[in-house]
Coordinates of C-alpha atoms and ligand atoms in Angstrom, one line a residue:
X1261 CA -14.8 8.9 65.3
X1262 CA -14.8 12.5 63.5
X1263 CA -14.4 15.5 66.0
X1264 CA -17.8 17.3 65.6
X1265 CA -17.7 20.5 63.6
X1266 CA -19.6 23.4 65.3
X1267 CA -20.4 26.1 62.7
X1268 CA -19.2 29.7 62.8
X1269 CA -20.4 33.2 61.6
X1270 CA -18.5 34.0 58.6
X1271 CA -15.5 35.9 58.9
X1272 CA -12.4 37.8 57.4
X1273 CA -9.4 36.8 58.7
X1274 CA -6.0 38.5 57.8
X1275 CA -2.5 37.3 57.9
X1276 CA 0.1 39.8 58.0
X1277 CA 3.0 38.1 57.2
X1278 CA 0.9 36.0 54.6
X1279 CA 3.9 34.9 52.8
X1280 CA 6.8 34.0 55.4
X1281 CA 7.6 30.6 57.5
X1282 CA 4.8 30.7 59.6
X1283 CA 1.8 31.4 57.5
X1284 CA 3.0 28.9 54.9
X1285 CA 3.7 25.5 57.3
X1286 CA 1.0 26.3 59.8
X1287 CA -1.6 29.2 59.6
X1288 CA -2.8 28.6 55.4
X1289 CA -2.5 24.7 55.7
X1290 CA -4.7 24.8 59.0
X1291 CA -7.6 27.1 58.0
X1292 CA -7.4 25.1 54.6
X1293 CA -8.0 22.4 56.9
X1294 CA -11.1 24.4 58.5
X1295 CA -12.4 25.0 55.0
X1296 CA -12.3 21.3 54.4
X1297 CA -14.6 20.5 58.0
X1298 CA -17.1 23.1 56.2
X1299 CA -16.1 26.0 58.9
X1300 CA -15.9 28.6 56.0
X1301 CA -19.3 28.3 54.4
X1302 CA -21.4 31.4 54.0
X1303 CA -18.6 33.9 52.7
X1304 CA -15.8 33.8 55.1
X1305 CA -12.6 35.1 53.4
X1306 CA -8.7 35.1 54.1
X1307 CA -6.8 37.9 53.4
X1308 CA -3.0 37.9 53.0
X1309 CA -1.0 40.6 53.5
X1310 CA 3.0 41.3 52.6
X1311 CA 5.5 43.6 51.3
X1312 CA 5.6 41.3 48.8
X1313 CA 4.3 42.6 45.8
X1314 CA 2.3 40.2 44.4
X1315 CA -1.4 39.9 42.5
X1316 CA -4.1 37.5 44.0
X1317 CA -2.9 35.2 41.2
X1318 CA 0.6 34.5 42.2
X1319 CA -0.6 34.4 46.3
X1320 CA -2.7 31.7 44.7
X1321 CA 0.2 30.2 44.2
X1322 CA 2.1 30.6 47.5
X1323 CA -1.3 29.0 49.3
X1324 CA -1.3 26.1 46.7
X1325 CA 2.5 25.3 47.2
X1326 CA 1.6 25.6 51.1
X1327 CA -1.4 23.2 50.7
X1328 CA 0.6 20.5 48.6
X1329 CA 3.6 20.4 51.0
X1330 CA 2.1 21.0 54.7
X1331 CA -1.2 19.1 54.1
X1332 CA -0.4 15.7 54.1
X1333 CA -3.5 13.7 55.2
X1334 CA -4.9 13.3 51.7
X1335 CA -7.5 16.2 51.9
X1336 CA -5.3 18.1 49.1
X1337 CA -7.0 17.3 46.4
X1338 CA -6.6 20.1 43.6
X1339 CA -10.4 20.5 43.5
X1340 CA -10.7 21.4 47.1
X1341 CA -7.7 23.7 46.8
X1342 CA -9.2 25.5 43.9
X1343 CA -12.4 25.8 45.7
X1344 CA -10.5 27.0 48.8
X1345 CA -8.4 29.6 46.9
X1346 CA -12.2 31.3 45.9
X1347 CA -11.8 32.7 49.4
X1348 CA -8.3 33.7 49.3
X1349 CA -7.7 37.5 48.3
X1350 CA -4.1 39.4 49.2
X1351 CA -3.3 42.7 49.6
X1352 CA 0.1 44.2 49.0
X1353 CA 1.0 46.5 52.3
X1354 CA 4.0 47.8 54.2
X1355 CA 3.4 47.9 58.3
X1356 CA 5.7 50.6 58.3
X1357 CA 3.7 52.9 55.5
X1358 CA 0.8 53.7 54.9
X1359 CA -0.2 52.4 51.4
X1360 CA -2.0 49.4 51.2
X1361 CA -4.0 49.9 54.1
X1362 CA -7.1 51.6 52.4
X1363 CA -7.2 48.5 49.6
X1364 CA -7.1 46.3 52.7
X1365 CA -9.7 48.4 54.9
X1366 CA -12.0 48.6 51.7
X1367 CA -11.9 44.8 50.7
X1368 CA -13.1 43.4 54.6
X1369 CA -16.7 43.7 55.9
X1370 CA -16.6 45.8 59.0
X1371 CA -20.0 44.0 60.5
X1372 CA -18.4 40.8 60.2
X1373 CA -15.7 39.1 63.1
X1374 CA -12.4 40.2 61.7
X1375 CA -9.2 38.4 63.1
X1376 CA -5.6 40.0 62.0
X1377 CA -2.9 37.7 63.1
X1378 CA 0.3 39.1 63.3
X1379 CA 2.8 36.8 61.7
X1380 CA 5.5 39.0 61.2
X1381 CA 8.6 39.8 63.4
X1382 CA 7.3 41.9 66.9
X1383 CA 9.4 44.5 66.3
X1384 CA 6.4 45.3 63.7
X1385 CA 3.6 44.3 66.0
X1386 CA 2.9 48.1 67.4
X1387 CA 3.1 49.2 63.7
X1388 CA 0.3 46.7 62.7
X1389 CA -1.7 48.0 65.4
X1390 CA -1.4 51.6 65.2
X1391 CA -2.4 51.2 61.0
X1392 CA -5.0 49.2 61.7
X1393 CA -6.4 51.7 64.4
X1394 CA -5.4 54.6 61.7
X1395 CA -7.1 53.2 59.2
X1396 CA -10.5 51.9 60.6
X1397 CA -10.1 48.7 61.2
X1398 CA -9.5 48.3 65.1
X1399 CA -13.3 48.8 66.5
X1400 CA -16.1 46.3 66.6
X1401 CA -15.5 43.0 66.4
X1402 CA -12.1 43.2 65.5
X1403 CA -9.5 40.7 67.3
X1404 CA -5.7 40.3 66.5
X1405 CA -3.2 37.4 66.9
X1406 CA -0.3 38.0 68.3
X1407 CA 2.9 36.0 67.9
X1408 CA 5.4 34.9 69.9
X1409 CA 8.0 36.0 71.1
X1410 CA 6.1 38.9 73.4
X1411 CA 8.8 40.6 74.5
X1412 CA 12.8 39.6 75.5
X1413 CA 11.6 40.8 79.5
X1414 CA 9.2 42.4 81.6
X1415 CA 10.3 45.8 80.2
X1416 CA 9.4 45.2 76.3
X1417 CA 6.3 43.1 77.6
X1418 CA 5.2 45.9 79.0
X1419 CA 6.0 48.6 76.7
X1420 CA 4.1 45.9 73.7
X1421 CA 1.4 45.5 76.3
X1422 CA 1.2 49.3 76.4
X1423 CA 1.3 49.8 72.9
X1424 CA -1.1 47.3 72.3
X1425 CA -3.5 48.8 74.9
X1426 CA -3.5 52.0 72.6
X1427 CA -5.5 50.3 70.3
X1428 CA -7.4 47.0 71.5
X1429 CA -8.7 46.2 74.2
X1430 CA -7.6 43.4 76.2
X1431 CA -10.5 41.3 75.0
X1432 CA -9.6 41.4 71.4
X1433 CA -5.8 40.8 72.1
X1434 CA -4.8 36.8 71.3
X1435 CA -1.5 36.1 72.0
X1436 CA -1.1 32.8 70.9
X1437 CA 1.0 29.7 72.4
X1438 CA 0.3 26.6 69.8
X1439 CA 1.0 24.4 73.2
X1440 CA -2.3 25.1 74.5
X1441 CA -4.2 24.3 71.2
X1442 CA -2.8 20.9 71.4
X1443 CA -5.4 18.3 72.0
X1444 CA -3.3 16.7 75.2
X1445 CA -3.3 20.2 76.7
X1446 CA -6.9 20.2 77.0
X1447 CA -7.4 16.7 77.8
X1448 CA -5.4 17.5 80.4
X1449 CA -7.9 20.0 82.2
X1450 CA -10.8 17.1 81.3
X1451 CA -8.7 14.6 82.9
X1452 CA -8.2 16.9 86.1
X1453 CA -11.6 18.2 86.4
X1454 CA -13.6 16.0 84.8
X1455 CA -12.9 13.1 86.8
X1456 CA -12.9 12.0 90.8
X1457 CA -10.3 9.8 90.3
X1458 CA -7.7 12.5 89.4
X1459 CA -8.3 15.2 91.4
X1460 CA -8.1 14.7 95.4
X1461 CA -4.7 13.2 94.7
X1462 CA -3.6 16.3 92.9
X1463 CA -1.7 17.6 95.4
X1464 CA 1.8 17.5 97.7
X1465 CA 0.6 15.0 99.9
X1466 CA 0.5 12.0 97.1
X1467 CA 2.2 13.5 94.5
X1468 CA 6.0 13.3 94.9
X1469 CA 6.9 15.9 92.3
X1470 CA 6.5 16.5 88.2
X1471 CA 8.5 16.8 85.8
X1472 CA 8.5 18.6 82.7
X1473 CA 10.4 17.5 79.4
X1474 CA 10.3 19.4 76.1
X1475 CA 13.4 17.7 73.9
X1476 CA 14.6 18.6 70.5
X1477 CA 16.7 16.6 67.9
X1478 CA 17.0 19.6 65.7
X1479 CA 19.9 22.6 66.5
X1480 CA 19.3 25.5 65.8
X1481 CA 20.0 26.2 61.7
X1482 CA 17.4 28.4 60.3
X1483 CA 16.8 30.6 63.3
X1484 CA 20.8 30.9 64.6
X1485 CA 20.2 34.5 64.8
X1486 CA 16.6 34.7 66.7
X1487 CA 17.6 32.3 69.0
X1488 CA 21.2 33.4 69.9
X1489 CA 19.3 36.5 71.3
X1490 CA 17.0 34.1 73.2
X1491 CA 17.9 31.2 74.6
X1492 CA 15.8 28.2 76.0
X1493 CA 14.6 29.8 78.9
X1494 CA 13.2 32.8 76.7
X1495 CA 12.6 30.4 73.7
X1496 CA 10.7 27.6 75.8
X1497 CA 10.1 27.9 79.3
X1498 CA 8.9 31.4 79.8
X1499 CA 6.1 30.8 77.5
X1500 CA 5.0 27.0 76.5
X1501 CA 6.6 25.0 79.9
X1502 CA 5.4 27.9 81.7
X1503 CA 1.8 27.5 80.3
X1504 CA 1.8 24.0 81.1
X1505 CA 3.5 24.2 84.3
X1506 CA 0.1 26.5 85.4
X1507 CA -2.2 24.2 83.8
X1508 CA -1.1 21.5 85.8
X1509 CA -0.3 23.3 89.2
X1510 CA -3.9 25.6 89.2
X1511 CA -6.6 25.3 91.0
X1512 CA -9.7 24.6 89.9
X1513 CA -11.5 27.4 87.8
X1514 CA -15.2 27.6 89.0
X1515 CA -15.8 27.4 85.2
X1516 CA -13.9 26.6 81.9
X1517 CA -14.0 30.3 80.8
X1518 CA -11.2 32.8 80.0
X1519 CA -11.3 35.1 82.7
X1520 CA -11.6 32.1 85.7
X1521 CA -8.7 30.0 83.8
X1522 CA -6.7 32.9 83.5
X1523 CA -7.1 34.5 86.6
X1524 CA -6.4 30.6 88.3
X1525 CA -2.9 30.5 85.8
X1526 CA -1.7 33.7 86.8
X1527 CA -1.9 32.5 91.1
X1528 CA 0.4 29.8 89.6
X1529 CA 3.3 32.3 88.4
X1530 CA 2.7 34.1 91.5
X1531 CA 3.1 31.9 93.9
X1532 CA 6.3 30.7 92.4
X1533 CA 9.4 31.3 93.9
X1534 CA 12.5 32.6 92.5
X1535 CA 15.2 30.3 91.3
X1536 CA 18.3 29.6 93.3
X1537 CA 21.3 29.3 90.9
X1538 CA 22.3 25.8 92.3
X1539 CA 18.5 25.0 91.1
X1540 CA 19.1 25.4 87.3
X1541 CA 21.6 23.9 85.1
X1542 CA 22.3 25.7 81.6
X1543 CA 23.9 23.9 78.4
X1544 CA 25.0 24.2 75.1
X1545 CA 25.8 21.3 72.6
X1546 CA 28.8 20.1 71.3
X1547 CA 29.5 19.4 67.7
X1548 CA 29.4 15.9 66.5
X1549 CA 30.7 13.9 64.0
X1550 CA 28.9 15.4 60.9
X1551 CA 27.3 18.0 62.4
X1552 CA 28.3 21.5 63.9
X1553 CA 28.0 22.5 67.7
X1554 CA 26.0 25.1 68.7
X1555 CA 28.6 27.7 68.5
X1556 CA 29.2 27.1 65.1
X1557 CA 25.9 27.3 64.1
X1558 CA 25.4 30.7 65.2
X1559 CA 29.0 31.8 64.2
X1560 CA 30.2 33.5 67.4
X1561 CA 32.6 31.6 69.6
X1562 CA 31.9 33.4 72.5
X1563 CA 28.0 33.2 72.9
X1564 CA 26.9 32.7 75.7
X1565 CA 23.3 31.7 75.1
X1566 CA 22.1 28.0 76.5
X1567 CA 20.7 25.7 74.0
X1568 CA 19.6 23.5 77.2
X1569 CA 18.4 24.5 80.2
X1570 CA 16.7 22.4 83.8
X1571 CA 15.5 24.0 86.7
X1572 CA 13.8 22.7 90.1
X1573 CA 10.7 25.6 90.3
X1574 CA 8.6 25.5 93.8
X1575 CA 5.0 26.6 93.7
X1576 CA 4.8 27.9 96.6
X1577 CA 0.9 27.9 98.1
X1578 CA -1.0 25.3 99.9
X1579 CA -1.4 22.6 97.5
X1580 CA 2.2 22.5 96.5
X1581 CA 4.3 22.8 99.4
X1582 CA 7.2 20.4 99.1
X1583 CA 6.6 19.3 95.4
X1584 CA 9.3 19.9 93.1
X1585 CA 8.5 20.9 89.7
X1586 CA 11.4 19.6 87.6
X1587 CA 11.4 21.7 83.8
X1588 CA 14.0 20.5 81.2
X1589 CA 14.4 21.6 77.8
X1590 CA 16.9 21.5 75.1
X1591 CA 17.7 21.0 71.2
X1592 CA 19.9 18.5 70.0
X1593 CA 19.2 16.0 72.4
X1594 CA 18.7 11.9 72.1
X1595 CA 14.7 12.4 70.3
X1596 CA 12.0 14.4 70.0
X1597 CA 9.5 14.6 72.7
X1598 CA 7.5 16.4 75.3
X1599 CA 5.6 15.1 78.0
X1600 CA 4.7 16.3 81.5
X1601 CA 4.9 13.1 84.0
X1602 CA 3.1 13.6 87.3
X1603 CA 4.9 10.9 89.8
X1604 CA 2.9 9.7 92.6
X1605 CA 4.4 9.2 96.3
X1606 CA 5.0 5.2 96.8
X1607 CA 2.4 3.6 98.7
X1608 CA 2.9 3.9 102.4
X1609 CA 3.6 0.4 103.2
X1610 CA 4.7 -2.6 100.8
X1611 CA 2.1 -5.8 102.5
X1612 CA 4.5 -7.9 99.6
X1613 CA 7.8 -7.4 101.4
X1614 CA 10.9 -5.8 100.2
X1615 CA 11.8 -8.3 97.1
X1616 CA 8.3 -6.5 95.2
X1617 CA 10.2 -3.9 95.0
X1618 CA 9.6 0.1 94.7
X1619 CA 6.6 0.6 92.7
X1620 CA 4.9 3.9 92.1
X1621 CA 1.8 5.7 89.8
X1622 CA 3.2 7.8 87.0
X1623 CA 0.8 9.5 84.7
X1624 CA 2.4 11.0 81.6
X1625 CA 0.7 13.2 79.6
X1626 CA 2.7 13.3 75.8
X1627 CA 2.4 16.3 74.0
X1628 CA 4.5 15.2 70.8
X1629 CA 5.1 13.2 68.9
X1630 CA 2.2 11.1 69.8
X1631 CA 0.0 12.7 71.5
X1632 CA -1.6 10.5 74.7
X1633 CA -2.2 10.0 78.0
X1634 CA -0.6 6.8 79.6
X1635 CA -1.1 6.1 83.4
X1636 CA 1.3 3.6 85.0
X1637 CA -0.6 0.9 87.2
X1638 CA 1.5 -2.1 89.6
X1639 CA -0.2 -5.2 88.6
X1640 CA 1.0 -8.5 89.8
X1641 CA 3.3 -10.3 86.9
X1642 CA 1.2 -13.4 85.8
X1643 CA 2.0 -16.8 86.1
X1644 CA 2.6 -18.8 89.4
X1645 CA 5.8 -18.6 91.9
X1646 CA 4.2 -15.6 94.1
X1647 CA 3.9 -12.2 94.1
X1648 CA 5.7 -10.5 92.2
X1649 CA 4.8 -6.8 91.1
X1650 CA 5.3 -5.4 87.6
X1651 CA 4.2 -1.9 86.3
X1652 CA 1.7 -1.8 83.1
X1653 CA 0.4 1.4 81.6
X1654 CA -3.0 2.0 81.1
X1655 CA -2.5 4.0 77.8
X1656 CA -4.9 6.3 75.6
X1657 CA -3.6 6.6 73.1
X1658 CA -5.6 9.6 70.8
X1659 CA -5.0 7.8 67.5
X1660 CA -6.2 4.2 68.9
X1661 CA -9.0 6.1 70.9
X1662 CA -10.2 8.1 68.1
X1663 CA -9.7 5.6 65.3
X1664 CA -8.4 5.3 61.8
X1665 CA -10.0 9.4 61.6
X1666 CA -7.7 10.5 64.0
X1667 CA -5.8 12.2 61.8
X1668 CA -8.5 14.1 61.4
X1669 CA -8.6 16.2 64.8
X1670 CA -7.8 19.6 64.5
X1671 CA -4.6 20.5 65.4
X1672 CA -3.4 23.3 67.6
X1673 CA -3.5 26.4 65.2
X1674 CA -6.5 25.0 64.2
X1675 CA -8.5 25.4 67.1
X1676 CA -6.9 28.5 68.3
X1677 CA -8.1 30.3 65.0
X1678 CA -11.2 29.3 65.2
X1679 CA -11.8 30.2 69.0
X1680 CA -10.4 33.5 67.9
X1681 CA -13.0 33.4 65.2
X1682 CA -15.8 32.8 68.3
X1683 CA -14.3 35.0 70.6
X1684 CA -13.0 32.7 73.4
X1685 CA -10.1 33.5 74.8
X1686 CA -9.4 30.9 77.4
X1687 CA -6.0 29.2 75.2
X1688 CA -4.8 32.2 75.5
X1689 CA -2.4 34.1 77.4
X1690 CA -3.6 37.2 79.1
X1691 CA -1.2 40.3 79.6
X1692 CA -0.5 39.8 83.0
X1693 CA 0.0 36.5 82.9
X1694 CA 3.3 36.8 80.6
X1695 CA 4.5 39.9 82.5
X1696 CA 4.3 37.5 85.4
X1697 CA 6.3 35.4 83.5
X1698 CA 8.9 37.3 82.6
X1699 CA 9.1 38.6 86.3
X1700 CA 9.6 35.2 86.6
X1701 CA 12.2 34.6 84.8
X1702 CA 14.5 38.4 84.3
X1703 CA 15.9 37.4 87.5
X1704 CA 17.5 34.2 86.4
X1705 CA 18.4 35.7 83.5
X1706 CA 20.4 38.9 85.4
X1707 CA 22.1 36.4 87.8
X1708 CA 23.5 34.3 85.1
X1709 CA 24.6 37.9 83.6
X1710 CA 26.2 39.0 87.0
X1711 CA 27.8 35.7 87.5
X1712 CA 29.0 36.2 83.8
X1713 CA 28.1 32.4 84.3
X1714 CA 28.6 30.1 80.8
X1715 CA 26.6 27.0 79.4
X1716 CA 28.2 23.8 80.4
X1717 CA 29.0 22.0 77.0
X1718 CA 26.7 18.6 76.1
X1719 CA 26.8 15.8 74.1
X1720 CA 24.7 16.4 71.0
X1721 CA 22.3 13.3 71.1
X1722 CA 22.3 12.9 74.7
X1723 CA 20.2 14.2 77.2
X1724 CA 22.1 17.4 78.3
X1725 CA 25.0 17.8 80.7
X1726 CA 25.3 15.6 83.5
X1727 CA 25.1 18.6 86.0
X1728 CA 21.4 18.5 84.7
X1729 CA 20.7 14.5 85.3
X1730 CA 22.5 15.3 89.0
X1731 CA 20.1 17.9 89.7
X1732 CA 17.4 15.3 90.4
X1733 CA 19.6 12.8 91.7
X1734 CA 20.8 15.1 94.9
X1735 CA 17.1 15.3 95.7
X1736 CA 17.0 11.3 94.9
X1737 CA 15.0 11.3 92.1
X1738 CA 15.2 10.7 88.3
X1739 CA 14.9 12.0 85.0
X1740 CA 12.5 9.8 82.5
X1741 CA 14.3 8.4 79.9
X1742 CA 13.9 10.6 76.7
X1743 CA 12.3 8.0 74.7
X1744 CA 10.8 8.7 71.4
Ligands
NAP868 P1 9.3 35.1 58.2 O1 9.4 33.8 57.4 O2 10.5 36.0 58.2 O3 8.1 35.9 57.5 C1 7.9 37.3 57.8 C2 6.7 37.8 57.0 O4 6.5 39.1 57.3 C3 6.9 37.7 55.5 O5 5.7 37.3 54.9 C4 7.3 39.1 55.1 O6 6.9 39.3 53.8 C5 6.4 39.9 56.1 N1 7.0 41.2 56.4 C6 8.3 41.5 56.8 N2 8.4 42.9 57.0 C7 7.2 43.4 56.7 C8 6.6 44.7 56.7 N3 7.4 45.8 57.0 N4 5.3 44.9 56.4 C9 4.5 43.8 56.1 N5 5.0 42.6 56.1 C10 6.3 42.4 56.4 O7 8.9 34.9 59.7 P2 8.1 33.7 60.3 O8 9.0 32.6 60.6 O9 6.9 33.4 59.4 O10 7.6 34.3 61.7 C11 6.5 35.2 61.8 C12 6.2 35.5 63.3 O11 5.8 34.2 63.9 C13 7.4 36.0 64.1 O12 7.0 36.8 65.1 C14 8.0 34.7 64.7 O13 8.7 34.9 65.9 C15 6.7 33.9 65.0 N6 6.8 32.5 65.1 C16 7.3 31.8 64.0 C17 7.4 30.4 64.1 C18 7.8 29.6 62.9 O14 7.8 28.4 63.0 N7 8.2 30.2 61.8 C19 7.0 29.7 65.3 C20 6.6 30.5 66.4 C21 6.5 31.9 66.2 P3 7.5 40.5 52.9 O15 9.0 40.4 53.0 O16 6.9 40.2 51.5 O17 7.0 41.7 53.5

């Protein structure tokens, strides 16, 4: 089955950043992708911009290097690069001066959708926006896509809001979070509000509690310095686990449009209540045999910054009173994986006696590296000698449900350029929503400061410190098994 292409206005669409990490693995590969479903017919155009200084011949050769590596589903073909590379024009430009910026306002069509995405460092975000505003690009349908990270607080998410504000409105503001684009994510609201089955049981009274995993194999070489300043709770649960943890906990939006969604997500962070210390666990990896520990990687024997972090969060409204939502994140651990498992309360009363043992619904909703939704059924074990219980998932799988062209679903960055492209915001995080957030989470952040409290060290290849694993098991639950 091939996801159905809906067609789109044609439009200019700008990277900043055109020539960095980003652009290159995800934002060129993807909208070559788009041009390949036939969503940039009638004269849309990308635009790369860079200090670079480069002609449209040698960008030509940045997209086509990007194409041949990060394109891997056979749709590379050199005729449908070349044919893609017609649209692709670049512009050399400084955010921080101010030439450039005519040859860019004078080569886009200001009656057409324009998108600028931002993929540059933030600290160059407000300088992006104030030239495009200076320069006569900022009205009419002009939208930009912001990056993350939005801020390191409340404080500098504010002050970027602010800035922001200056220029754009809040309707043409994007700031993106690749987790919602994913196909899972979605499927997740369809699956909640697009079904009976799901939904009366969403809620304390049969749903014991969730938990939350998003696990790395990979350390953190190639960004020591970004994420030293970070940390996983900045790096992963402020933002993505955050998003997911609202999706899952909201109620439901009288429709599937931005402003309902968002206004449902931001109740969510509300209503949550602040983290006790005893509730979060914090860790940093140790080296192992060929590979360095975290505190070699980013050089500095005395950081303090956790590579690992679980917390116990409360949502504390009607629905949720008494479920624990368990969030766990962390690099270097035994595989690669996310997944958000919603663990249902046993069944009241066992009819088949103590020896059937404890049996209980789990659905798991995998984000990577496979994305599906599995539910876990007790069936009885087959063959004779009584009744013995066994649990079975009911699995749907995307790439057995969709077929050999599975491959072929869009993936997150994707769909979030095009809905920027339409104009829908509703995968995307509104300003108050991620000052929420990081209202959220400054306060865990300053006690760990106050307490001048370190990272307890871990295992590389395991699944965090124990203190984490005994986090669940004082409340007598836990942890899945990080399985790839
Ligand atoms: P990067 O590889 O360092 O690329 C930065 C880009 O910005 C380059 O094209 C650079 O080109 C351009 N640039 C730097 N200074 C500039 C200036 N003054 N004016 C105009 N262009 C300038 O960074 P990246 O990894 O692509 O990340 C870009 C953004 O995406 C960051 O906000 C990052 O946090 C976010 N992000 C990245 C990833 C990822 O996987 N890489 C994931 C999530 C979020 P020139 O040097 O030629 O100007």
């Amino acid at each position: 089955m091939v996801s159905r292409v809906i067609p789109v206005d044609p439009f200019d669409l700008v990277i900043f950043g055109a020539t960095g990490d980003l652009a290159r693995r995800k934002i060129l590969p993807a909208l070559f992708r788009r041009f390949c479903a036939g969503q940039m017919e009638g004269g849309s155009r990308v635009i790369g911009a860079a200090r670079s200084d480069l002609d449209r011949a040698a960008f030509h050769e940045v997209v086509r290097s990007a194409i041949a590596e990060f394109v891997t589903d056979g749709r590379n073909d050199p005729a449908t690069t070349e044919a893609f590379l017609e649209t692709v024009d670049y512009v050399t430009l400084d955010a921080r001066g101010d030439t450039g910026w005519d040859a860019l306002a004078a080569r886009i069509d200001p009656d057409r959708v324009r998108a600028f995405y931002f993929s540059v460092g933030p600290s160059l975000f407000g300088d992006l926006a104030l030239r495009l505003h200076r320069h006569g690009m900022a009205a009419g349908k002009a939208r930009i896509v912001v990056e993350k990270p939005f801020g390191r607080d409340l404080a500098t998410a504010q002050a970027l809001n602010a800035t922001l504000a200056q220029h754009f409105r809040e309707d043409q503001i994007y700031r993106i979070d690749h987790y919602l684009g994913k196909e899972t994510v979605q499927n997740l609201m369809a699956i909640r509000f697009g079904n009976m089955l799901f939904e009366p049981l969403w809620n304390s009274q049969y749903v014991d509690h969730i938990q939350f995993t998003v696990a790395e194999t990979v350390g953190v070489a190639g960004r020591e310095e970004y994420y030293d300043r970070a940390g996983a709770l900045r790096d992963m649960v402020q933002n993505h686990m955050m998003q997911l943890l609202c999706l899952i906990a909201m109620e439901p939006p009288a429709k599937f449009e931005p402003s309902a969604v968002r206004d449902e997500k931001l109740k969510v962070i509300r209503a949550l209540d602040p983290v006790k210390p005893q509730d979060i666990v914090r860790g940093q990896y140790l080296p192992d045999d060929d590979k360095p520990g975290y505190l070699e990687h980013v050089g500095d024997p005395t950081s303090t910054t956790e590579s690992f972090v679980a917390l116990r969060a409360h949502v504390s409204n009607w629905r949720w009173a008494g479920t624990p939502f368990y969030l766990r994140t962390g690099k270097r651990l035994k595989a690669r994986t996310s997944e958000i498992a919603v663990v249902f309360k046993d069944a009241p009363h066992s009819i088949f006696g103590a020896e059937a043992g404890r049996h209980r619904n789990i659905l798991t909703i995998v984000l990577q590296p496979n994305e599906g939704i599995e539910l876990g059924v007790t069936i009885k074990e087959p063959g004779p000698g009584g009744m013995r219980l066994i649990d079975v998932p009911l699995d749907m799988s995307f790439a057995e449900a969709l077929g050999p062209e599975s491959g072929m679903v869009a993936d997150a960055y994707e769909r979030l350029i095009m809905d920027v492209v339409r104009g829908n915001q509703t995968l995307f995080m509104r300003g108050d929503e991620v000052e929420a957030a990081w209202a959220w989470t400054d306060p865990i952040i300053a006690g760990w400061e106050e307490r001048g409290e370190a990272p307890l060290p871990y295992d590389s290849g395991s699944s965090g410190p124990v203190e984490a694993l005994a986090l669940m098991h004082k409340d007598g639950r836990r942890w899945r098994e990080i399985r790839k």
